[in-house]
Structures are given as structure tokens and as C-alpha cells.
mmCIF file of C-alpha atoms in Angstrom:
data_model
loop_
_atom_site.group_PDB
_atom_site.id
_atom_site.type_symbol
_atom_site.label_atom_id
_atom_site.label_comp_id
_atom_site.label_asym_id
_atom_site.label_seq_id
_atom_site.Cartn_x
_atom_site.Cartn_y
_atom_site.Cartn_z
ATOM 1 C CA MET A 235 109.490 128.783 102.798
ATOM 2 C CA SER A 236 111.643 128.578 99.669
ATOM 3 C CA ALA A 237 110.267 128.834 96.141
ATOM 4 C CA ALA A 238 110.884 125.099 95.625
ATOM 5 C CA GLU A 239 109.003 124.260 98.824
ATOM 6 C CA ARG A 240 106.085 126.480 97.799
ATOM 7 C CA LEU A 241 105.990 124.724 94.416
ATOM 8 C CA THR A 242 106.044 121.275 96.028
ATOM 9 C CA ASP A 243 103.277 122.191 98.437
ATOM 10 C CA GLY A 244 101.237 123.721 95.635
ATOM 11 C CA LEU A 245 101.546 120.649 93.429
ATOM 12 C CA TYR A 246 100.374 118.320 96.184
ATOM 13 C CA GLY A 247 97.555 120.700 97.033
ATOM 14 C CA ALA A 248 96.462 120.741 93.391
ATOM 15 C CA GLY A 249 96.568 116.949 93.334
ATOM 16 C CA TRP A 250 94.209 116.601 96.284
ATOM 17 C CA SER A 251 91.868 119.329 95.075
ATOM 18 C CA THR A 252 91.810 118.517 91.352
ATOM 19 C CA VAL A 253 92.598 114.835 90.763
ATOM 20 C CA LYS A 254 89.865 113.673 93.123
ATOM 21 C CA MET A 255 87.321 115.409 90.876
ATOM 22 C CA LEU A 256 88.388 113.520 87.739
ATOM 23 C CA PRO A 257 86.562 110.438 86.451
ATOM 24 C CA GLU A 258 88.455 107.346 87.545
ATOM 25 C CA SER A 259 89.401 106.307 84.011
ATOM 26 C CA VAL A 260 90.866 109.760 83.355
ATOM 27 C CA ALA A 261 92.844 109.665 86.603
ATOM 28 C CA VAL A 262 94.247 106.237 85.692
ATOM 29 C CA ARG A 263 95.414 107.467 82.270
ATOM 30 C CA LEU A 264 96.860 110.634 83.790
ATOM 31 C CA GLY A 265 98.836 108.626 86.313
ATOM 32 C CA GLN A 266 100.251 106.355 83.617
ATOM 33 C CA THR A 267 101.203 109.328 81.447
ATOM 34 C CA ILE A 268 103.031 111.076 84.294
ATOM 35 C CA ALA A 269 104.745 107.815 85.258
ATOM 36 C CA ASP A 270 105.974 107.211 81.704
ATOM 37 C CA LEU A 271 107.288 110.770 81.403
ATOM 38 C CA ALA A 272 109.167 110.473 84.687
ATOM 39 C CA TRP A 273 110.525 107.083 83.662
ATOM 40 C CA LYS A 274 111.823 108.396 80.331
ATOM 41 C CA GLN A 275 113.636 111.252 82.068
ATOM 42 C CA ARG A 276 115.601 108.720 84.154
ATOM 43 C CA GLY A 277 116.010 110.967 87.160
ATOM 44 C CA LYS A 278 117.660 109.934 90.418
ATOM 45 C CA GLY A 279 114.486 108.295 91.728
ATOM 46 C CA VAL A 280 114.092 106.043 88.672
ATOM 47 C CA GLN A 281 117.765 105.112 88.736
ATOM 48 C CA ARG A 282 117.565 104.284 92.430
ATOM 49 C CA LEU A 283 114.428 102.220 91.820
ATOM 50 C CA GLU A 284 116.293 100.154 89.220
ATOM 51 C CA SER A 285 119.264 99.770 91.553
ATOM 52 C CA ASN A 286 116.974 98.490 94.317
ATOM 53 C CA TYR A 287 115.217 96.125 91.917
ATOM 54 C CA ALA A 288 118.626 94.759 90.934
ATOM 55 C CA ARG A 289 119.054 93.624 94.559
ATOM 56 C CA VAL A 290 115.657 91.912 94.481
ATOM 57 C CA LEU A 291 116.326 90.255 91.095
ATOM 58 C CA PRO A 292 120.114 89.832 90.872
ATOM 59 C CA ASP A 293 119.882 87.826 87.634
ATOM 60 C CA ALA A 294 117.892 90.514 85.801
ATOM 61 C CA GLY A 295 119.669 92.228 82.940
ATOM 62 C CA PRO A 296 119.479 95.934 82.037
ATOM 63 C CA GLU A 297 116.478 95.486 79.729
ATOM 64 C CA ARG A 298 114.492 93.598 82.366
ATOM 65 C CA LEU A 299 115.334 96.223 84.992
ATOM 66 C CA ARG A 300 114.210 98.991 82.629
ATOM 67 C CA GLU A 301 110.890 97.202 82.070
ATOM 68 C CA LEU A 302 110.514 96.696 85.799
ATOM 69 C CA SER A 303 111.255 100.336 86.632
ATOM 70 C CA ARG A 304 108.638 101.472 84.115
ATOM 71 C CA ALA A 305 106.079 99.171 85.737
ATOM 72 C CA GLY A 306 107.289 100.385 89.132
ATOM 73 C CA MET A 307 106.728 104.034 88.229
ATOM 74 C CA ARG A 308 103.244 103.223 86.944
ATOM 75 C CA SER A 309 102.493 101.425 90.206
ATOM 76 C CA TYR A 310 103.873 104.392 92.167
ATOM 77 C CA LEU A 311 101.676 106.851 90.278
ATOM 78 C CA ARG A 312 98.688 104.552 90.742
ATOM 79 C CA TYR A 313 99.337 104.925 94.454
ATOM 80 C CA TRP A 314 99.318 108.713 94.135
ATOM 81 C CA MET A 315 96.235 108.871 91.924
ATOM 82 C CA GLU A 316 94.343 106.638 94.352
ATOM 83 C CA SER A 317 95.568 108.620 97.325
ATOM 84 C CA PHE A 318 94.489 111.933 95.807
ATOM 85 C CA ARG A 319 91.061 110.430 95.121
ATOM 86 C CA LEU A 320 90.562 108.481 98.359
ATOM 87 C CA PRO A 321 88.959 111.391 100.263
ATOM 88 C CA ALA A 322 86.221 111.492 97.626
ATOM 89 C CA TRP A 323 85.534 107.741 97.619
ATOM 90 C CA CYS A 324 82.325 106.597 99.249
ATOM 91 C CA ALA A 325 82.464 103.946 101.954
ATOM 92 C CA GLU A 326 81.375 101.198 99.570
ATOM 93 C CA ARG A 327 84.121 102.090 97.089
ATOM 94 C CA VAL A 328 86.730 101.874 99.847
ATOM 95 C CA LYS A 329 85.377 98.537 101.058
ATOM 96 C CA ALA A 330 85.422 97.131 97.521
ATOM 97 C CA GLY A 331 88.882 98.508 96.739
ATOM 98 C CA PHE A 332 90.921 96.056 98.827
ATOM 99 C CA ASP A 333 90.813 92.272 99.136
ATOM 100 C CA PRO A 334 93.164 91.079 101.906
ATOM 101 C CA LYS A 335 93.876 87.394 102.445
ATOM 102 C CA ASP A 336 94.120 85.829 105.916
ATOM 103 C CA ILE A 337 92.482 88.837 107.545
ATOM 104 C CA HIS A 338 91.544 86.534 110.436
ATOM 105 C CA PHE A 339 95.015 87.059 111.900
ATOM 106 C CA LEU A 340 94.082 90.722 112.380
ATOM 107 C CA THR A 341 90.474 90.300 113.473
ATOM 108 C CA ASP A 342 91.320 87.506 115.919
ATOM 109 C CA GLY A 343 94.158 89.582 117.326
ATOM 110 C CA LEU A 344 91.898 92.574 117.862
ATOM 111 C CA ALA A 345 89.248 90.366 119.466
ATOM 112 C CA SER A 346 91.825 89.113 121.978
ATOM 113 C CA GLY A 347 92.119 92.626 123.404
ATOM 114 C CA LYS A 348 95.916 92.490 123.498
ATOM 115 C CA GLY A 349 96.505 95.070 120.785
ATOM 116 C CA VAL A 350 97.948 94.534 117.301
ATOM 117 C CA VAL A 351 100.912 96.031 115.452
ATOM 118 C CA LEU A 352 100.635 95.830 111.661
ATOM 119 C CA ALA A 353 103.998 96.343 109.912
ATOM 120 C CA LEU A 354 104.142 96.977 106.168
ATOM 121 C CA PRO A 355 106.769 97.728 103.524
ATOM 122 C CA HIS A 356 106.292 100.423 100.870
ATOM 123 C CA LEU A 357 104.188 98.106 98.700
ATOM 124 C CA ALA A 358 101.187 99.263 96.618
ATOM 125 C CA ASN A 359 98.870 101.624 98.567
ATOM 126 C CA TRP A 360 99.178 101.403 102.341
ATOM 127 C CA ASP A 361 96.818 104.390 102.716
ATOM 128 C CA LEU A 362 94.057 102.482 100.932
ATOM 129 C CA ALA A 363 94.677 99.489 103.195
ATOM 130 C CA GLY A 364 94.367 101.803 106.189
ATOM 131 C CA ALA A 365 91.158 103.347 104.895
ATOM 132 C CA TRP A 366 89.758 99.827 104.404
ATOM 133 C CA VAL A 367 90.555 98.983 108.036
ATOM 134 C CA THR A 368 88.812 102.103 109.362
ATOM 135 C CA THR A 369 85.846 101.671 107.001
ATOM 136 C CA LYS A 370 85.278 97.934 106.502
ATOM 137 C CA LEU A 371 86.438 96.806 109.951
ATOM 138 C CA GLU A 372 85.328 100.061 111.613
ATOM 139 C CA THR A 373 88.582 100.016 113.556
ATOM 140 C CA PRO A 374 90.547 103.226 114.119
ATOM 141 C CA PHE A 375 94.303 103.003 114.406
ATOM 142 C CA THR A 376 97.400 105.036 115.154
ATOM 143 C CA THR A 377 100.316 105.529 112.801
ATOM 144 C CA VAL A 378 103.466 107.620 112.486
ATOM 145 C CA ALA A 379 104.364 110.036 109.679
ATOM 146 C CA GLU A 380 107.757 111.324 108.644
ATOM 147 C CA ARG A 381 108.053 115.084 109.027
ATOM 148 C CA LEU A 382 108.213 116.643 105.577
ATOM 149 C CA LYS A 383 109.348 120.002 104.297
ATOM 150 C CA PRO A 384 107.733 122.406 103.942
ATOM 151 C CA GLU A 385 105.740 122.076 107.166
ATOM 152 C CA THR A 386 102.565 122.881 105.231
ATOM 153 C CA LEU A 387 103.084 119.715 103.176
ATOM 154 C CA TYR A 388 103.411 117.637 106.334
ATOM 155 C CA ASP A 389 100.195 119.251 107.599
ATOM 156 C CA ARG A 390 98.465 118.266 104.351
ATOM 157 C CA PHE A 391 99.484 114.631 104.790
ATOM 158 C CA VAL A 392 98.372 114.587 108.406
ATOM 159 C CA ALA A 393 95.002 116.122 107.522
ATOM 160 C CA TYR A 394 94.591 113.668 104.648
ATOM 161 C CA ARG A 395 95.275 110.610 106.796
ATOM 162 C CA GLU A 396 93.221 111.888 109.713
ATOM 163 C CA GLY A 397 90.378 112.368 107.237
ATOM 164 C CA LEU A 398 90.641 108.629 106.494
ATOM 165 C CA GLY A 399 90.202 107.810 110.189
ATOM 166 C CA MET A 400 93.806 107.522 111.310
ATOM 167 C CA GLU A 401 95.495 109.054 114.335
ATOM 168 C CA VAL A 402 98.819 110.407 113.029
ATOM 169 C CA LEU A 403 101.866 111.059 115.225
ATOM 170 C CA PRO A 404 105.072 112.795 114.057
ATOM 171 C CA HIS A 405 108.063 110.511 113.652
ATOM 172 C CA SER A 406 110.381 112.999 115.312
ATOM 173 C CA GLY A 407 109.967 114.457 118.776
ATOM 174 C CA GLY A 408 110.449 111.347 120.917
ATOM 175 C CA SER A 409 106.905 110.966 122.254
ATOM 176 C CA ALA A 410 105.465 108.749 119.514
ATOM 177 C CA PHE A 411 106.666 105.447 120.998
ATOM 178 C CA GLY A 412 105.006 106.085 124.362
ATOM 179 C CA THR A 413 101.706 107.029 122.725
ATOM 180 C CA LEU A 414 101.795 103.935 120.498
ATOM 181 C CA ALA A 415 102.476 101.740 123.533
ATOM 182 C CA ARG A 416 99.498 103.230 125.376
ATOM 183 C CA ARG A 417 97.214 102.585 122.419
ATOM 184 C CA LEU A 418 98.335 98.967 122.285
ATOM 185 C CA ARG A 419 97.933 98.405 126.028
ATOM 186 C CA ASP A 420 94.366 99.640 125.594
ATOM 187 C CA GLY A 421 93.820 96.895 123.002
ATOM 188 C CA GLY A 422 94.163 99.215 120.029
ATOM 189 C CA LEU A 423 95.697 98.923 116.580
ATOM 190 C CA VAL A 424 98.976 100.455 115.405
ATOM 191 C CA CYS A 425 100.052 100.442 111.742
ATOM 192 C CA LEU A 426 103.656 101.209 110.767
ATOM 193 C CA VAL A 427 105.461 101.317 107.429
ATOM 194 C CA ALA A 428 108.639 99.577 108.514
ATOM 195 C CA ASP A 429 110.991 98.667 105.670
ATOM 196 C CA ARG A 430 113.212 101.778 105.870
ATOM 197 C CA ASP A 431 114.955 103.090 108.950
ATOM 198 C CA LEU A 432 114.749 106.883 109.192
ATOM 199 C CA SER A 433 116.915 107.164 112.293
ATOM 200 C CA SER A 434 120.117 105.481 111.045
ATOM 201 C CA SER A 435 120.045 103.519 114.312
ATOM 202 C CA GLY A 436 117.742 100.690 113.368
ATOM 203 C CA VAL A 437 118.287 96.946 113.416
ATOM 204 C CA GLU A 438 120.594 95.383 110.848
ATOM 205 C CA VAL A 439 118.890 92.646 108.826
ATOM 206 C CA ASP A 440 119.766 90.407 105.928
ATOM 207 C CA PHE A 441 117.576 91.604 103.063
ATOM 208 C CA PHE A 442 117.911 89.916 99.698
ATOM 209 C CA GLY A 443 121.406 88.771 100.624
ATOM 210 C CA GLU A 444 122.789 92.132 101.778
ATOM 211 C CA THR A 445 122.665 94.140 104.982
ATOM 212 C CA ALA A 446 120.023 96.804 105.478
ATOM 213 C CA ARG A 447 118.576 98.559 108.523
ATOM 214 C CA MET A 448 114.950 98.431 109.519
ATOM 215 C CA PRO A 449 113.244 100.187 112.433
ATOM 216 C CA ALA A 450 113.194 98.455 115.795
ATOM 217 C CA GLY A 451 109.847 99.991 116.782
ATOM 218 C CA PRO A 452 107.456 97.201 115.744
ATOM 219 C CA ALA A 453 109.420 94.513 117.599
ATOM 220 C CA LEU A 454 109.966 96.682 120.677
ATOM 221 C CA LEU A 455 106.290 97.603 120.873
ATOM 222 C CA ALA A 456 105.271 93.941 120.694
ATOM 223 C CA GLN A 457 107.753 93.032 123.434
ATOM 224 C CA GLN A 458 106.836 95.842 125.789
ATOM 225 C CA THR A 459 103.049 95.674 125.427
ATOM 226 C CA GLY A 460 102.290 92.028 124.624
ATOM 227 C CA ALA A 461 100.644 93.112 121.361
ATOM 228 C CA LEU A 462 100.520 90.822 118.344
ATOM 229 C CA LEU A 463 103.037 91.685 115.580
ATOM 230 C CA LEU A 464 101.685 90.975 112.096
ATOM 231 C CA PRO A 465 103.528 91.605 108.812
ATOM 232 C CA VAL A 466 101.331 92.717 105.905
ATOM 233 C CA THR A 467 102.200 92.766 102.197
ATOM 234 C CA LEU A 468 100.198 94.410 99.418
ATOM 235 C CA TRP A 469 100.152 94.255 95.627
ATOM 236 C CA TYR A 470 98.234 95.275 92.544
ATOM 237 C CA ASP A 471 96.907 92.944 89.865
ATOM 238 C CA ASP A 472 95.170 93.819 86.598
ATOM 239 C CA SER A 473 91.945 94.789 88.379
ATOM 240 C CA PRO A 474 90.996 98.011 90.197
ATOM 241 C CA VAL A 475 91.061 96.036 93.465
ATOM 242 C CA MET A 476 94.279 96.031 95.498
ATOM 243 C CA GLN A 477 95.327 92.687 96.919
ATOM 244 C CA GLY A 478 96.999 91.961 100.245
ATOM 245 C CA ARG A 479 97.977 89.330 102.772
ATOM 246 C CA VAL A 480 98.233 89.366 106.549
ATOM 247 C CA HIS A 481 101.102 87.072 107.494
ATOM 248 C CA PRO A 482 101.182 84.862 110.608
ATOM 249 C CA PRO A 483 102.211 86.516 113.878
ATOM 250 C CA ILE A 484 105.872 87.039 114.689
ATOM 251 C CA GLU A 485 106.428 85.590 118.131
ATOM 252 C CA VAL A 486 108.608 87.133 120.829
ATOM 253 C CA PRO A 487 111.569 84.762 121.437
ATOM 254 C CA GLU A 488 111.469 83.026 124.803
ATOM 255 C CA SER A 489 115.095 83.782 125.617
ATOM 256 C CA GLY A 490 117.709 86.424 124.933
ATOM 257 C CA THR A 491 118.256 90.073 125.753
ATOM 258 C CA ARG A 492 115.871 92.738 124.541
ATOM 259 C CA ALA A 493 118.301 93.616 121.762
ATOM 260 C CA GLU A 494 118.635 89.971 120.732
ATOM 261 C CA LYS A 495 114.878 89.478 120.686
ATOM 262 C CA THR A 496 114.428 92.672 118.683
ATOM 263 C CA SER A 497 117.012 91.504 116.155
ATOM 264 C CA VAL A 498 115.317 88.132 115.673
ATOM 265 C CA MET A 499 111.859 89.669 115.317
ATOM 266 C CA THR A 500 112.983 92.397 112.919
ATOM 267 C CA GLN A 501 114.711 89.810 110.751
ATOM 268 C CA ALA A 502 111.457 87.843 110.648
ATOM 269 C CA LEU A 503 109.682 91.015 109.518
ATOM 270 C CA ALA A 504 112.300 91.562 106.827
ATOM 271 C CA ASP A 505 111.836 87.987 105.610
ATOM 272 C CA ALA A 506 108.061 88.459 105.344
ATOM 273 C CA PHE A 507 108.557 91.746 103.500
ATOM 274 C CA ALA A 508 111.043 90.089 101.134
ATOM 275 C CA THR A 509 108.500 87.399 100.259
ATOM 276 C CA GLY A 510 105.923 89.996 99.208
ATOM 277 C CA ILE A 511 108.454 92.169 97.386
ATOM 278 C CA ALA A 512 109.945 89.231 95.470
ATOM 279 C CA ASP A 513 106.467 88.203 94.320
ATOM 280 C CA HIS A 514 105.541 91.737 93.201
ATOM 281 C CA PRO A 515 108.722 93.824 92.858
ATOM 282 C CA GLU A 516 107.080 96.406 90.587
ATOM 283 C CA ASP A 517 104.771 97.399 93.456
ATOM 284 C CA TRP A 518 107.651 98.163 95.834
ATOM 285 C CA HIS A 519 107.940 101.941 95.786
ATOM 286 C CA MET A 520 111.456 102.300 97.169
ATOM 287 C CA LEU A 521 112.995 105.250 95.355
ATOM 288 C CA GLN A 522 115.539 105.866 98.131
ATOM 289 C CA ARG A 523 118.732 104.199 99.297
ATOM 290 C CA LEU A 524 118.100 101.274 101.608
ATOM 291 C CA TRP A 525 121.083 98.904 101.821
ATOM 292 C CA LEU A 526 124.052 99.897 103.937
ATOM 293 C CA ALA A 527 126.371 99.553 100.957
ATOM 294 C CA ASP A 528 124.464 102.403 99.289
ATOM 295 C CA LEU A 529 124.243 104.738 102.258
ATOM 296 C CA ASP A 530 126.588 107.640 102.926
ATOM 297 C CA PRO A 531 127.355 107.359 106.685
ATOM 298 C CA ALA A 532 127.632 111.136 106.911
ATOM 299 C CA LYS A 533 124.192 111.715 105.443
ATOM 300 C CA GLY A 534 122.133 108.703 106.516
ATOM 301 C CA PRO A 535 119.095 107.560 104.503
ATOM 302 C CA SER A 536 118.187 109.514 101.368
#
């Protein structure tokens, strides 16, 4: 492990061990302070965030984009402060921390016994939404995590999410899809963050007027297992309670090849994601390249 990897792992470890012990008001102020410092430094992540926001709001000028990126960094650090503290939250705090609209799409889908795939973009705090599902609905689910370096950091994330009641599979290795399909055929729940393709072989979609790639997994799982595919969007307001919405099911087209059906369904996902992102762009934590025009074909997503 390199010195930089040891530092990264140590910082995350300190976050989970220290931040969760702070009073909530102190953690909130700390997150805002760190966010503002990072924003003022205008590193690559902040610049990329502004570039992505410019796609979402093409009429926004430089001053508006700067304001939005500052709000975006504060939202991003709110996610981290909450995530560091989630393991210490009691069940009632978790239940009270999220207020999803149209949750009946999820509960009815689970009651049908056909299995449900929830697909989310990187909006607000998807870990808190997951903890709410396992706590409030008392429903375990399976998800997939990107392998991180160093390996110890990946292990920390897996342990953290498993501690919240999730079954976590590695994104790489090739066996995740089969396990997810088995869970769905058993009537289970699968939750996937699905607005950024990590394989460079995803489905091309129109996203805010330009071409991006999004993973084919959610649509393929719904086709192969008969599970319900539900987009979910999340956002913060001025309260400590995160907001969210479960969107209507995305149907499998009646005709077409598997690839054609997957394309149609993934575009529908992208459209649902775009609706939530356009309404609350500052809560979209996309500090990486996403659109094909921004990607280096030799390097893939970064």
C-alpha cells in the first residue's frame, strides 16, 4: 500500500470513528466548513462538478455555476457527515431521517413477490435511503459496490454498508449479476446506483441533450427475472430530513430484441434521473466525467 493509500484509508477510518461521536450540530458545521474550503481551492472535483452542472443548466452563467458548486459541495459533505454518523444512529433516528413519496410503488412491488430493482442516481444520501429501507420497512436488500483502492478502504465501505443491513457484492469479478438475479427471483430487493457506467460498455442515452452511458444492469435484471424496475430520486431541503420519490415502474417493452428493450428501458431511467437532478441539481454529487464528450476513450470513466 502506498503512502497516499494509507493516508486515504486513515482519513476515512478517522471519519467513521470520530465524526459519529460528535454532536449533530457540530458535525453539520464541520461538514460545511470542509465543503467551503474544498470549494475555494477549486480542485479538479469542484471544476468537474461545475462542468456537469453546466450541462444540467445550460443557461447558467459563471456566477450561478459557482454558487451551485458551493451548494453542491455542501450537499456532498452533508452526505459524508451523515454517512459517518449513520452507524451510531438509533432505529428511530433512521426512520425519521427520510420521507419518501409514493413509497407504495415499492411496497406493492415487494408484496407481489416478483422482486424489485431500485435504481438511483448519485443524489443526496443513498446510504441513508438504504438504511431506512432495512429499518423502517424491515426489508434487507442486495447492492453492488465499486472496488476501491486501497483494498482496506473497500473493506471499510463493505463493512459499513453491511452494518446497515445491506448485502454488498463487488462490482468486478463477473458473479454479481447472477447473484442479483437469484435474489430477485426469490422475491427480494436489489438497489443499484445507476447513473454512471463503470464498465465503458453501458447503454448510450440522451441525458440533458447530450450522449452519456449508463449501466445496462437494471434493465437486464428486470427483463430476465420479471422484477419491477423503479427509479428513485432523492434530495435535501432545509430540514434534517432527506426527501425522496419512488417513480412509477419502467415497463419491459413488448417487442424488440434484448438490446433494443434494454436501450428503451435505460433511456426511461435516464429521463427519471434527469427529472430529479434538474429539480435539485445541487444534490447531484457527480464529481467525475459522465458525458461521452468528456471521456478519454483510452482511459474510460474518471
